[in-house]
Short mmCIF file of C-alpha atoms and ligand atoms in Angstrom, two decimals:
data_model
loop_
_atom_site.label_atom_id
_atom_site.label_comp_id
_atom_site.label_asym_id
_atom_site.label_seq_id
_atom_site.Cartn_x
_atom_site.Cartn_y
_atom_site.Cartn_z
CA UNK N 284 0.00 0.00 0.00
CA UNK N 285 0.95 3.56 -0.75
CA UNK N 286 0.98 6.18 1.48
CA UNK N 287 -1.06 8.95 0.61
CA UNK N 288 2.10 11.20 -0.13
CA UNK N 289 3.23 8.56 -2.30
CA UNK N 290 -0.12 7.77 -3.51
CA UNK N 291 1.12 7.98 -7.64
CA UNK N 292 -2.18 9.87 -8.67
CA UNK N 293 -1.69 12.12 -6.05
CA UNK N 294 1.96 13.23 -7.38
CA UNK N 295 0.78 13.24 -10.71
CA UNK N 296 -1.19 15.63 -10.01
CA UNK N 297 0.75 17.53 -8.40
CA UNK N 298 3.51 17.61 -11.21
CA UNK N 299 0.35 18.69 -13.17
CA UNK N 300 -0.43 21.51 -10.79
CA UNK N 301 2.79 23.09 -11.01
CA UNK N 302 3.43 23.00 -15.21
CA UNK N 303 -0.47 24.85 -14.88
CA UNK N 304 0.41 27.45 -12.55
CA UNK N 305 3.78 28.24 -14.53
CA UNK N 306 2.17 28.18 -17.61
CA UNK N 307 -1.48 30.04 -16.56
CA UNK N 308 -3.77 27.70 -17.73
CA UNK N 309 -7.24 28.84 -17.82
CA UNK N 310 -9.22 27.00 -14.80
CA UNK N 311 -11.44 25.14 -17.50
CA UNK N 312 -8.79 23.36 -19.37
CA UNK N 313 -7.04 22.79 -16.33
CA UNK N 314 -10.13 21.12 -14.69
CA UNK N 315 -10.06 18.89 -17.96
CA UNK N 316 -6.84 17.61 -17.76
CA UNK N 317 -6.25 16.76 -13.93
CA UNK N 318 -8.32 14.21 -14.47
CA UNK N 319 -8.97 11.30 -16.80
CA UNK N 320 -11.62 11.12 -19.31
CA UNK N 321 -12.81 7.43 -19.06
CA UNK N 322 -12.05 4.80 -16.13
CA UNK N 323 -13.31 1.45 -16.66
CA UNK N 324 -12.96 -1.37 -13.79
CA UNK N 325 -13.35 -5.05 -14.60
CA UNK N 326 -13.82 -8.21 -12.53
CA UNK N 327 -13.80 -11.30 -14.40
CA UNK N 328 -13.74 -14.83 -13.65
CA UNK N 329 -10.54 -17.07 -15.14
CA UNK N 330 -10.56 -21.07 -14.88
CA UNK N 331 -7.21 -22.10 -13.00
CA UNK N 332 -5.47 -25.64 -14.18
CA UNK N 333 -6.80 -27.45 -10.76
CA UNK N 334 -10.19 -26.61 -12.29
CA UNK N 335 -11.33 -23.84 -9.84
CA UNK N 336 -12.39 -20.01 -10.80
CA UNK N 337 -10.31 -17.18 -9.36
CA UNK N 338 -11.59 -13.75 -9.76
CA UNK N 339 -9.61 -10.72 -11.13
CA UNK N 340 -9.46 -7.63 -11.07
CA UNK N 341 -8.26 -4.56 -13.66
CA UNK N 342 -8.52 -1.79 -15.36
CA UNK N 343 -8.29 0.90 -18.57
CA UNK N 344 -8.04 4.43 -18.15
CA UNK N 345 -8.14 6.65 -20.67
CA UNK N 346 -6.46 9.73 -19.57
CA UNK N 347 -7.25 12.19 -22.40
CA UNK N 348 -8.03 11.82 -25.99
CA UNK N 349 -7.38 15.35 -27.42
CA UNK N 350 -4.44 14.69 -29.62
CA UNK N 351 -5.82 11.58 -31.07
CA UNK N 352 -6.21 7.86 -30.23
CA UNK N 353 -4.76 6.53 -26.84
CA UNK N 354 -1.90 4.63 -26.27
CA UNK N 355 -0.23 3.01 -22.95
CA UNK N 356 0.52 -0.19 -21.60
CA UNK N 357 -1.02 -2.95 -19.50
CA UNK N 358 0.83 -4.06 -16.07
CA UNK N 359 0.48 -7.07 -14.42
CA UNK N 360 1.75 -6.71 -11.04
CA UNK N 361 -0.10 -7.49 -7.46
CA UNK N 362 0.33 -3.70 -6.28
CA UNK N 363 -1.41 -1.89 -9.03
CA UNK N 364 -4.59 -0.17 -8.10
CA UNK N 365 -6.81 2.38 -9.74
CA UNK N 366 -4.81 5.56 -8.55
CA UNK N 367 -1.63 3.51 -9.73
CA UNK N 368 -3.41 3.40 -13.49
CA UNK N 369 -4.77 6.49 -13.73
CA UNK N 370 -1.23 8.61 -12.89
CA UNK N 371 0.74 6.21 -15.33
CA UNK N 372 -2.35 7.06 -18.02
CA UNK N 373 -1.63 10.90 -17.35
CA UNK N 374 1.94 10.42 -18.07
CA UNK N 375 1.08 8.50 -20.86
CA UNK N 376 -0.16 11.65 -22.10
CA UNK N 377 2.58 14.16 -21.36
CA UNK N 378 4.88 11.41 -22.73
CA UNK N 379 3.42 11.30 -26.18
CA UNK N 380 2.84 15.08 -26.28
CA UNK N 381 6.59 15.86 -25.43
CA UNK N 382 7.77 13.46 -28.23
CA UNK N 383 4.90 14.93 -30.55
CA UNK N 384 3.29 11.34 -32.05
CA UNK N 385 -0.03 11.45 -32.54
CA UNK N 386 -1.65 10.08 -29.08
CA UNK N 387 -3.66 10.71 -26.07
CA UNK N 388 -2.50 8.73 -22.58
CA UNK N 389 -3.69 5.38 -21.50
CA UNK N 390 -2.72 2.24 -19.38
CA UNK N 391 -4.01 -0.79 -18.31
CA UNK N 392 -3.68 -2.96 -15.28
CA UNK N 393 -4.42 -6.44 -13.51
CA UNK N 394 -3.84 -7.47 -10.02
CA UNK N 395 -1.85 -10.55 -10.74
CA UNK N 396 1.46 -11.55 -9.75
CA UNK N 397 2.00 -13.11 -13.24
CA UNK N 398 4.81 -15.34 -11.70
CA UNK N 399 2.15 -17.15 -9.73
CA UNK N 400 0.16 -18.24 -12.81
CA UNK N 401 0.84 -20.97 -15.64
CA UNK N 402 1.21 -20.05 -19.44
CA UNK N 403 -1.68 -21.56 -19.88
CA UNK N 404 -4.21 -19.56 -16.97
CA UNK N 405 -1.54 -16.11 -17.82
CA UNK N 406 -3.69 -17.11 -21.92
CA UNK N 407 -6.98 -17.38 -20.39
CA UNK N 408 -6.72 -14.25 -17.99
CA UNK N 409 -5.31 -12.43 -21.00
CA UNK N 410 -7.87 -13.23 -23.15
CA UNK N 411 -10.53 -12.76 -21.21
CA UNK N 412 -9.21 -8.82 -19.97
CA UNK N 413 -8.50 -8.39 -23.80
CA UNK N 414 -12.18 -9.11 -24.24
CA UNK N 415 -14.04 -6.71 -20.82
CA UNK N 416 -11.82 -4.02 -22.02
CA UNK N 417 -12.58 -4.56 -25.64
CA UNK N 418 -15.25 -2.57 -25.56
CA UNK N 419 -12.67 0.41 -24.89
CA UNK N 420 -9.47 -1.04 -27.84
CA UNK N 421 -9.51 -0.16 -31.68
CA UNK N 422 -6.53 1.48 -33.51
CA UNK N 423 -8.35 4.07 -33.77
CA UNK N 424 -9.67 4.53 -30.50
CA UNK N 425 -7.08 2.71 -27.57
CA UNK N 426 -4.08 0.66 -28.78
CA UNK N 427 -2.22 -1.01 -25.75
CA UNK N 428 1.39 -2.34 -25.36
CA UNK N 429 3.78 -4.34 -22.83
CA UNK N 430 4.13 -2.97 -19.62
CA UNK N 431 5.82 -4.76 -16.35
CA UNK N 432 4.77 -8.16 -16.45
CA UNK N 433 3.47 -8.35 -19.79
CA UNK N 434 5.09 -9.14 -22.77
CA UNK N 435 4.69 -9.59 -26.71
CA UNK N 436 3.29 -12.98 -26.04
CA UNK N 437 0.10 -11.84 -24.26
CA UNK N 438 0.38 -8.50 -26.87
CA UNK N 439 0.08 -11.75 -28.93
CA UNK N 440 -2.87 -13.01 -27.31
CA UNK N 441 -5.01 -9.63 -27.01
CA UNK N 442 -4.41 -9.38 -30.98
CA UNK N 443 -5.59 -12.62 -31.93
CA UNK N 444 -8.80 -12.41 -29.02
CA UNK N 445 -9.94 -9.22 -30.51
CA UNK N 446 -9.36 -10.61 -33.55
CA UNK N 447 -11.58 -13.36 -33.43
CA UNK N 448 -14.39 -11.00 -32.20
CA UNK N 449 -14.17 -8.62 -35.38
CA UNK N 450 -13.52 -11.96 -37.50
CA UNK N 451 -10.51 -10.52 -38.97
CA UNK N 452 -7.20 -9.79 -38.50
CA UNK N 453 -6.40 -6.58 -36.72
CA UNK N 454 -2.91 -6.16 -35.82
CA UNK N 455 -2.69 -2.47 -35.39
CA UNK N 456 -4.64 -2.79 -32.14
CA UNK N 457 -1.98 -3.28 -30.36
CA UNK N 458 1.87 -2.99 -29.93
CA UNK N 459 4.62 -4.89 -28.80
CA UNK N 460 3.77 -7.79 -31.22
CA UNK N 461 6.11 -10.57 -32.16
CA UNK N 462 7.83 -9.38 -35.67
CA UNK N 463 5.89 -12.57 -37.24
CA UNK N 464 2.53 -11.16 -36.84
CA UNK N 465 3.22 -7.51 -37.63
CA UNK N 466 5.62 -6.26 -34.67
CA UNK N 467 8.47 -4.04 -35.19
CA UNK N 468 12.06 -4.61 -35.54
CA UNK N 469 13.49 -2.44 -32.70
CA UNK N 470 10.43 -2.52 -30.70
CA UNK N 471 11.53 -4.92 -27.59
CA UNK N 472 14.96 -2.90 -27.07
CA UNK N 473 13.29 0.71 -28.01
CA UNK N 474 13.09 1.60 -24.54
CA UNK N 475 16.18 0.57 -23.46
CA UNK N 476 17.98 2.57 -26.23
CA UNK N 477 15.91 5.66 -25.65
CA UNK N 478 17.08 5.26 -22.44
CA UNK N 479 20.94 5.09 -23.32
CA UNK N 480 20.76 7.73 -26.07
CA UNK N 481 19.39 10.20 -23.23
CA UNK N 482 22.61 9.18 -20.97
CA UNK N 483 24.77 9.29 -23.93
CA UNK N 484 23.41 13.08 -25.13
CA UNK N 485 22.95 14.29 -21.58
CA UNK N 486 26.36 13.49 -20.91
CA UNK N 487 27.46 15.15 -23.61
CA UNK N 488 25.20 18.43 -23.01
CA UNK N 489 27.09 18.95 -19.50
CA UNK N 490 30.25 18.49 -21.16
CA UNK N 491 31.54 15.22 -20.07
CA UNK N 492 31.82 11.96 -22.32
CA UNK N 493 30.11 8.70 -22.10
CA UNK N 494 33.33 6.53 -22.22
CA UNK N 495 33.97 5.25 -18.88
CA UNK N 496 30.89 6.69 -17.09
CA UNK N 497 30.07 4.36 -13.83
CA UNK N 498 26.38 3.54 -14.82
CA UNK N 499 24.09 1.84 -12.07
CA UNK N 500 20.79 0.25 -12.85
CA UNK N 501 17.82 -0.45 -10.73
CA UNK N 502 15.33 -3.47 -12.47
CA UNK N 503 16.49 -6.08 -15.20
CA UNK N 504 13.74 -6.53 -16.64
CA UNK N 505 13.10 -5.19 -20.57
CA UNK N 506 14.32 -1.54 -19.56
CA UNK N 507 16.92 -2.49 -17.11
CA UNK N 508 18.97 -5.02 -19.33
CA UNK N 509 18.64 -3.93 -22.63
CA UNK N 510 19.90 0.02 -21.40
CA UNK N 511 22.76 -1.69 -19.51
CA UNK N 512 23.56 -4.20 -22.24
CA UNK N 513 23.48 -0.99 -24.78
CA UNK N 514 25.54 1.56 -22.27
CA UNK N 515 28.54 -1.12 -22.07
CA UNK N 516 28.49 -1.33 -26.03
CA UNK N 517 29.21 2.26 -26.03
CA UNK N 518 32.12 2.12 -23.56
CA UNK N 519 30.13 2.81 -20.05
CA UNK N 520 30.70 0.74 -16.91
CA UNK N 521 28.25 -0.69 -15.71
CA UNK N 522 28.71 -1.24 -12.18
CA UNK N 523 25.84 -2.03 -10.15
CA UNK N 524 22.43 -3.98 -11.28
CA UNK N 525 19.49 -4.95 -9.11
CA UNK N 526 16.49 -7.09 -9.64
CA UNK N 527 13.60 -8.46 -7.29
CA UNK N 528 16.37 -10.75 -5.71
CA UNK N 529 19.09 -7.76 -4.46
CA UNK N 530 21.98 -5.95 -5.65
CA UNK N 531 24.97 -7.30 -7.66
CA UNK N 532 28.01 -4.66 -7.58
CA UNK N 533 31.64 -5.03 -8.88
CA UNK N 534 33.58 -1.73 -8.99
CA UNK N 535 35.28 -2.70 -12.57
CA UNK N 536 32.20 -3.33 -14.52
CA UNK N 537 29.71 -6.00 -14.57
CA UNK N 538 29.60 -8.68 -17.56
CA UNK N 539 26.11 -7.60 -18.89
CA UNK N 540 26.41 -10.49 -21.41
CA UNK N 541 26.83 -12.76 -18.74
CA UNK N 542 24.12 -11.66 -16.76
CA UNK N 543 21.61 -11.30 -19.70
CA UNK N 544 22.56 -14.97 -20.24
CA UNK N 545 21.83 -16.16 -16.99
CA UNK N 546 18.67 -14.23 -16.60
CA UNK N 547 17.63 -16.41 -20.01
CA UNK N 548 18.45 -19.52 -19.04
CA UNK N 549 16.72 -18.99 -15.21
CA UNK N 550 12.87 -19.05 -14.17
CA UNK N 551 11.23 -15.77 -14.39
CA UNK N 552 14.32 -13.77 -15.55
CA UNK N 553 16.03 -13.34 -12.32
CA UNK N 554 19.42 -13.11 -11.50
CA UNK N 555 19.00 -15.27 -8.04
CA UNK N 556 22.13 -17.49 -8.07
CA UNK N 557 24.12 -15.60 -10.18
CA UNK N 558 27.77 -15.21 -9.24
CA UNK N 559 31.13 -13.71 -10.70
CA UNK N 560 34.51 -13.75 -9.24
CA UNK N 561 34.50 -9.87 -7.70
CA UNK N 562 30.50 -9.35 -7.66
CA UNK N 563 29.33 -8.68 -4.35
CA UNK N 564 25.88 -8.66 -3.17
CA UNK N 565 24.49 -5.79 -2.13
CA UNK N 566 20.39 -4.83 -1.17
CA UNK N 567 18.51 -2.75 -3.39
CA UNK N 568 18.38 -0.09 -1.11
CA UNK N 569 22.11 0.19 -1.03
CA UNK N 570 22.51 -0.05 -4.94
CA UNK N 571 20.65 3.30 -5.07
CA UNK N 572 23.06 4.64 -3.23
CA UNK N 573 26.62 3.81 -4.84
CA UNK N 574 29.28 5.91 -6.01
CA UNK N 575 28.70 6.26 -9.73
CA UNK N 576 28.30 8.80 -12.51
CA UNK N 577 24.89 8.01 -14.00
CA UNK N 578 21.94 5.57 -11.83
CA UNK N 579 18.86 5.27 -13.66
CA UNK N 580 15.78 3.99 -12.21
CA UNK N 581 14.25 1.20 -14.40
CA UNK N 582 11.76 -0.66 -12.20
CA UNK N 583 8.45 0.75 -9.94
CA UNK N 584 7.22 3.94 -8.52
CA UNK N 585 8.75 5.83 -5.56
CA UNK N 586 12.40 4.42 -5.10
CA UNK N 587 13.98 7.55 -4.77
CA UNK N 588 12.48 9.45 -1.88
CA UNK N 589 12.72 12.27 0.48
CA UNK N 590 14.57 9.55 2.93
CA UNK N 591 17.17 8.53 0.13
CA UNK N 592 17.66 11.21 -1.74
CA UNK N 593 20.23 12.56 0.66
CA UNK N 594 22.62 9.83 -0.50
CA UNK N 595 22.26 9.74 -3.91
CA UNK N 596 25.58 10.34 -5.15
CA UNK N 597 24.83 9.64 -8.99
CA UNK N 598 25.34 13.32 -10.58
CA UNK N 599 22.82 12.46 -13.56
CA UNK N 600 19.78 10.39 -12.75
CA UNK N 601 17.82 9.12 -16.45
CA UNK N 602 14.61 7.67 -15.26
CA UNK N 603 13.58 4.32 -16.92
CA UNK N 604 10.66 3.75 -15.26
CA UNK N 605 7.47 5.57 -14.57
CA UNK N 606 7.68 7.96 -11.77
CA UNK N 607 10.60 6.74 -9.85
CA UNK N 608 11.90 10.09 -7.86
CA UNK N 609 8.79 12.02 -5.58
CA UNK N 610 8.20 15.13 -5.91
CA UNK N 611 10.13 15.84 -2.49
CA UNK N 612 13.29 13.61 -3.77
CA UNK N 613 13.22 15.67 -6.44
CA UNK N 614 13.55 18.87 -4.97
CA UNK N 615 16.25 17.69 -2.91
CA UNK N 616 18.21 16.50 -6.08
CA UNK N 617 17.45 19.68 -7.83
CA UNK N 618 18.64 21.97 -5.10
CA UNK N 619 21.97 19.29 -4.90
CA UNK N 620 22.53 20.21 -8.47
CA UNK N 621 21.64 16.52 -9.46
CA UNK N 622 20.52 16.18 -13.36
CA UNK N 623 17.66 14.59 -14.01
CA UNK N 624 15.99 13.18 -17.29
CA UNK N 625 12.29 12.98 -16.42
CA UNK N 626 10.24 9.46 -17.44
CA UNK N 627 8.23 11.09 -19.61
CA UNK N 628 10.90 11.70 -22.01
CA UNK N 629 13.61 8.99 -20.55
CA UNK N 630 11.49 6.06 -21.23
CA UNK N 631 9.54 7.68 -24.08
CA UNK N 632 11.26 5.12 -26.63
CA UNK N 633 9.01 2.64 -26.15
CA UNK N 634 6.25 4.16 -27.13
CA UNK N 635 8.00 6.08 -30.11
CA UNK N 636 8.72 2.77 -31.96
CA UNK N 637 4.95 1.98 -30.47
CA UNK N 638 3.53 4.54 -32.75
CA UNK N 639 5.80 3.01 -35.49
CA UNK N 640 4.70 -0.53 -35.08
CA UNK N 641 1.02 0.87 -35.49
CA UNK N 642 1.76 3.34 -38.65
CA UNK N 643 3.49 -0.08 -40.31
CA UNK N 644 0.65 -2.28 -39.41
CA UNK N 645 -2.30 0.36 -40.68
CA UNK N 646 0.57 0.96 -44.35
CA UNK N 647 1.34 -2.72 -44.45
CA UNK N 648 4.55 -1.82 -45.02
CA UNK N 649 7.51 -2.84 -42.62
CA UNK N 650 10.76 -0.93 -42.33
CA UNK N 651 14.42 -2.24 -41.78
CA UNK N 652 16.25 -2.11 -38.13
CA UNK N 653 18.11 0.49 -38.74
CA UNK N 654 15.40 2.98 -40.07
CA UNK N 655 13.38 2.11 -36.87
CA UNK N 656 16.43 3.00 -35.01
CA UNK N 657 17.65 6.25 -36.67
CA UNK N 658 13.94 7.76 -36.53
CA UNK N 659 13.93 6.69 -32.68
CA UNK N 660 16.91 8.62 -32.39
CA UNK N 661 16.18 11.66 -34.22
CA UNK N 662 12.64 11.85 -32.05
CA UNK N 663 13.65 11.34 -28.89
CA UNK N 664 17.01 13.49 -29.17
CA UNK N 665 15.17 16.74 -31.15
CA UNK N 666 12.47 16.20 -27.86
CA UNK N 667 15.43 16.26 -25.35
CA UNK N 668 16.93 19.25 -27.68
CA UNK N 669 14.18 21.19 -26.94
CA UNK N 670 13.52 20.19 -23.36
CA UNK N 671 17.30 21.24 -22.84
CA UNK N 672 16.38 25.05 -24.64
CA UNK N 673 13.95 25.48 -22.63
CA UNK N 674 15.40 24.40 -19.94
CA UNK N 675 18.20 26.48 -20.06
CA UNK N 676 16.24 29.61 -21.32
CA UNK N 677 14.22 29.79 -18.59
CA UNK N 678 16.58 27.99 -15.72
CA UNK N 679 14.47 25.25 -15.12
CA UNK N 680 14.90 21.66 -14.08
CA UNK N 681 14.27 19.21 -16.95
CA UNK N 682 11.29 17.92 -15.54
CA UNK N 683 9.37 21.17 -15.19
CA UNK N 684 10.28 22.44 -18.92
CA UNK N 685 9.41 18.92 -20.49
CA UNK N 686 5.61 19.20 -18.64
CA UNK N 687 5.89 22.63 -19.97
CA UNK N 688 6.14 21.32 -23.25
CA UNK N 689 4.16 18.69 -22.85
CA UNK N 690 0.95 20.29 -21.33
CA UNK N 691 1.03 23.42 -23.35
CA UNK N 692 0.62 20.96 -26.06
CA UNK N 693 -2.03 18.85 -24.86
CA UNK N 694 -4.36 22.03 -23.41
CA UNK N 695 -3.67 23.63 -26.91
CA UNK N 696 -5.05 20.56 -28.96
CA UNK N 697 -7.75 20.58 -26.53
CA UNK N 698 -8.79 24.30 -26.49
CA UNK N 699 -8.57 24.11 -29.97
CA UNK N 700 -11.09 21.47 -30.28
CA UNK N 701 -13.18 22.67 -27.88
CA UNK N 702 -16.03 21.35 -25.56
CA UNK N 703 -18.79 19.72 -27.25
CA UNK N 704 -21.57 19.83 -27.48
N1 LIG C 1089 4.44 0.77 -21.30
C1 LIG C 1089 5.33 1.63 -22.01
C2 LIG C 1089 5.38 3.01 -21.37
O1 LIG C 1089 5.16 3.17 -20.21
C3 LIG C 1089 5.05 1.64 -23.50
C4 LIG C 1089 3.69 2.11 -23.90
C5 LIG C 1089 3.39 1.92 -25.39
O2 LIG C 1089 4.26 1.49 -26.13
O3 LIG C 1089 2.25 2.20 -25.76
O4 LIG C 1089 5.73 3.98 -22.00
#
């Protein structure tokens, strides 16, 4: 449970709050957008493999449809709970404002600890969400992706179920499909390389190079590894990782190879058992806290709060996950001097090469790698250009001049449509 300080809607809102008041929004719009448009709960029944029913629990919220059709993941995780949904479908929003593709916000959740289930009742529970929340999914109305604990497997799944209820193939209802029913190349790794080409650039912007920066990451899961595996490529160190199962530290580097390997070959992708002459094992807490150049937060909500963020000694934080640093841990690291690249534009490469997955499925026509991976760049590195402008124009963290950007954008679609009737 959340404390109400920490409740995620609650500090949503309040990042919300402050871009308004800087920016003057009119009280009207403003009323509009601190709230979501459409919430829908759902409590279904799923048969088990010992032949009982569990019920479930989830949700879709649509945050705000102004700019166009929404687009956000769907979690499955035991803590997530309507006020978790609704401020991850809000950043949703600001996300896909700041990098200018053509969405409103959205995500999706269950109550599941997807570890706990077999393939076979993780099909049927996906299946059967796909089809409550269908009433809510079209590519042109909601198009969901992979969020923690989902993958392109069930993305798989929640194609093919709504599918079969339009009797025909729809792929560009969703994203985060495998390539051999209309995913993108790029796709699985796009948020882990949005999330090195923002260390990369920002290290660049303050004047120092990427070769040899310590790097620590919090979460191996999709974000976590593929940014660590892609930070060592460019010369980085990477010298602290942490999953569900603790810390792993070794002052020369970690073999991210090695530990991608081992997280293959071992039940739910953890690195529990995993062991390299110099690693030490550290907690979680105390990764946070190492000596390094660049940490970035790639797993839950609230890890860096107003009780750590004392000891952060990590000059450059790049945010991986959604909503990792409070509001108060953020002021702290602001007035430290810390630099920090906000989720909304850290993690924003995952639903860049979202939006191309769903322009290739509604042409029909699939692009190569590296043209998926040169427009990712050239999006997510003119948004943190002008993030940075602003930023410096106006001597602002980057966090307040990307919602800046962000929400001027999203109250300007919407004025300009109007209210109807
Ligand atoms: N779940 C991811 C996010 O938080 C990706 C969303 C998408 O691709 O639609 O940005």
């Amino acid at each position: 449970m959340t404390s109400d300080r920490n409740n995620p809607f609650r500090i949503a809102q309040q990042q919300f709050d402050m871009a308004a008041d800087i920016l003057d929004l009119p009280e009207s719009i403003r009323a509009v957008l601190r709230v979501p448009q459409r919430e829908l709960t759902v409590n279904f029944p799923v048969k088990l493999d010992d032949g009982n029913t569990r019920m479930f629990t989830g949700y879709r919220v649509q945050h705000n449809l102004g700019r166009g059709p929404v687009k956000g993941g769907i979690r499955y995780h035991p803590d997530v709970d309507i006020d978790e949904v609704r401020a991850l479908a809000m950043w949703m929003t600001w996300k896909c404002a700041l990098v200018n593709i053509p969405y409103g916000g959205a995500k999706g959740g269950v109550i599941v600890d997807p570890k706990q289930l077999s393939l076979s009742e993780l099909e049927r529970l996906t299946r059967r969400f796909a089809t409550e929340i269908s009433i809510l999914l079209g590519p042109e109305k909601d198009i969901p992706a992979p969020d923690m604990g989902t993958n392109a497997q069930m993305m798989a799944w929640i194609m093919d179920t709504i599918s079969m209820h339009r009797g025909y193939t729809v792929p560009a209802v969703i994203t985060g499909k495998p390539i051999n029913i209309g995913g993108s190349l790029g796709r699985v790794e796009a948020t882990g390389r949005g999330v090195m080409l923002m260390v990369r650039d920002i290290a660049r912007r303050l004047g120092r190079g990427h070769d040899g920066l310590r790097v620590v990451v919090q979460g191996f899961g999709n974000v976590g590894s593929t940014a660590a595996y892609l930070l060592e490529e460019i010369g980085c160190k990477v010298i602290g990782i942490s999953d569900a199962t603790g810390g792993y530290y070794r002052p020369s580097g970690l073999d991210i190879t090695a530990m991608r390997t081992f997280t293959d070959r071992h039940s739910f992708r953890l690195l529990e058992g995993y062991s390299d002459p110099g690693v030490e094992r550290i907690s979680g807490e105390e990764l946070l806290e190492l000596d390094c150049d660049v940490l970035i937060p790639a797993a839950v909500e609230n890890q860096i709060t107003e009780l750590n963020a004392d000891r952060i000694k990590a000059s450059i934080i790049v945010e991986g996950a959604n909503g990792p640093t409070t509001p108060d841990a953020d002021q702290i690291l602001t007035e430290r001097g810390v630099t920090i690249v906000p989720d909304i534009l850290a993690n924003a490469g995952g639903v860049i090469v979202s939006y191309f997955e769903w322009v290739q499925g509604l042409q029909e026509f699939f692009w190569d790698e590296s043209d998926v991976n040169g427009k990712l760049e050239r999006i997510i590195i003119g948004a943190l250009d002008d993030v940075w402008k602003m930023s410096r124009s106006r001597g602002l963290p980057l966090r307040t001049a990307a919602y800046l950007l962000a929400v001027q954008r999203v109250a300007d679609a919407n004025q300009t449509r109007g209210v109807y009737p």
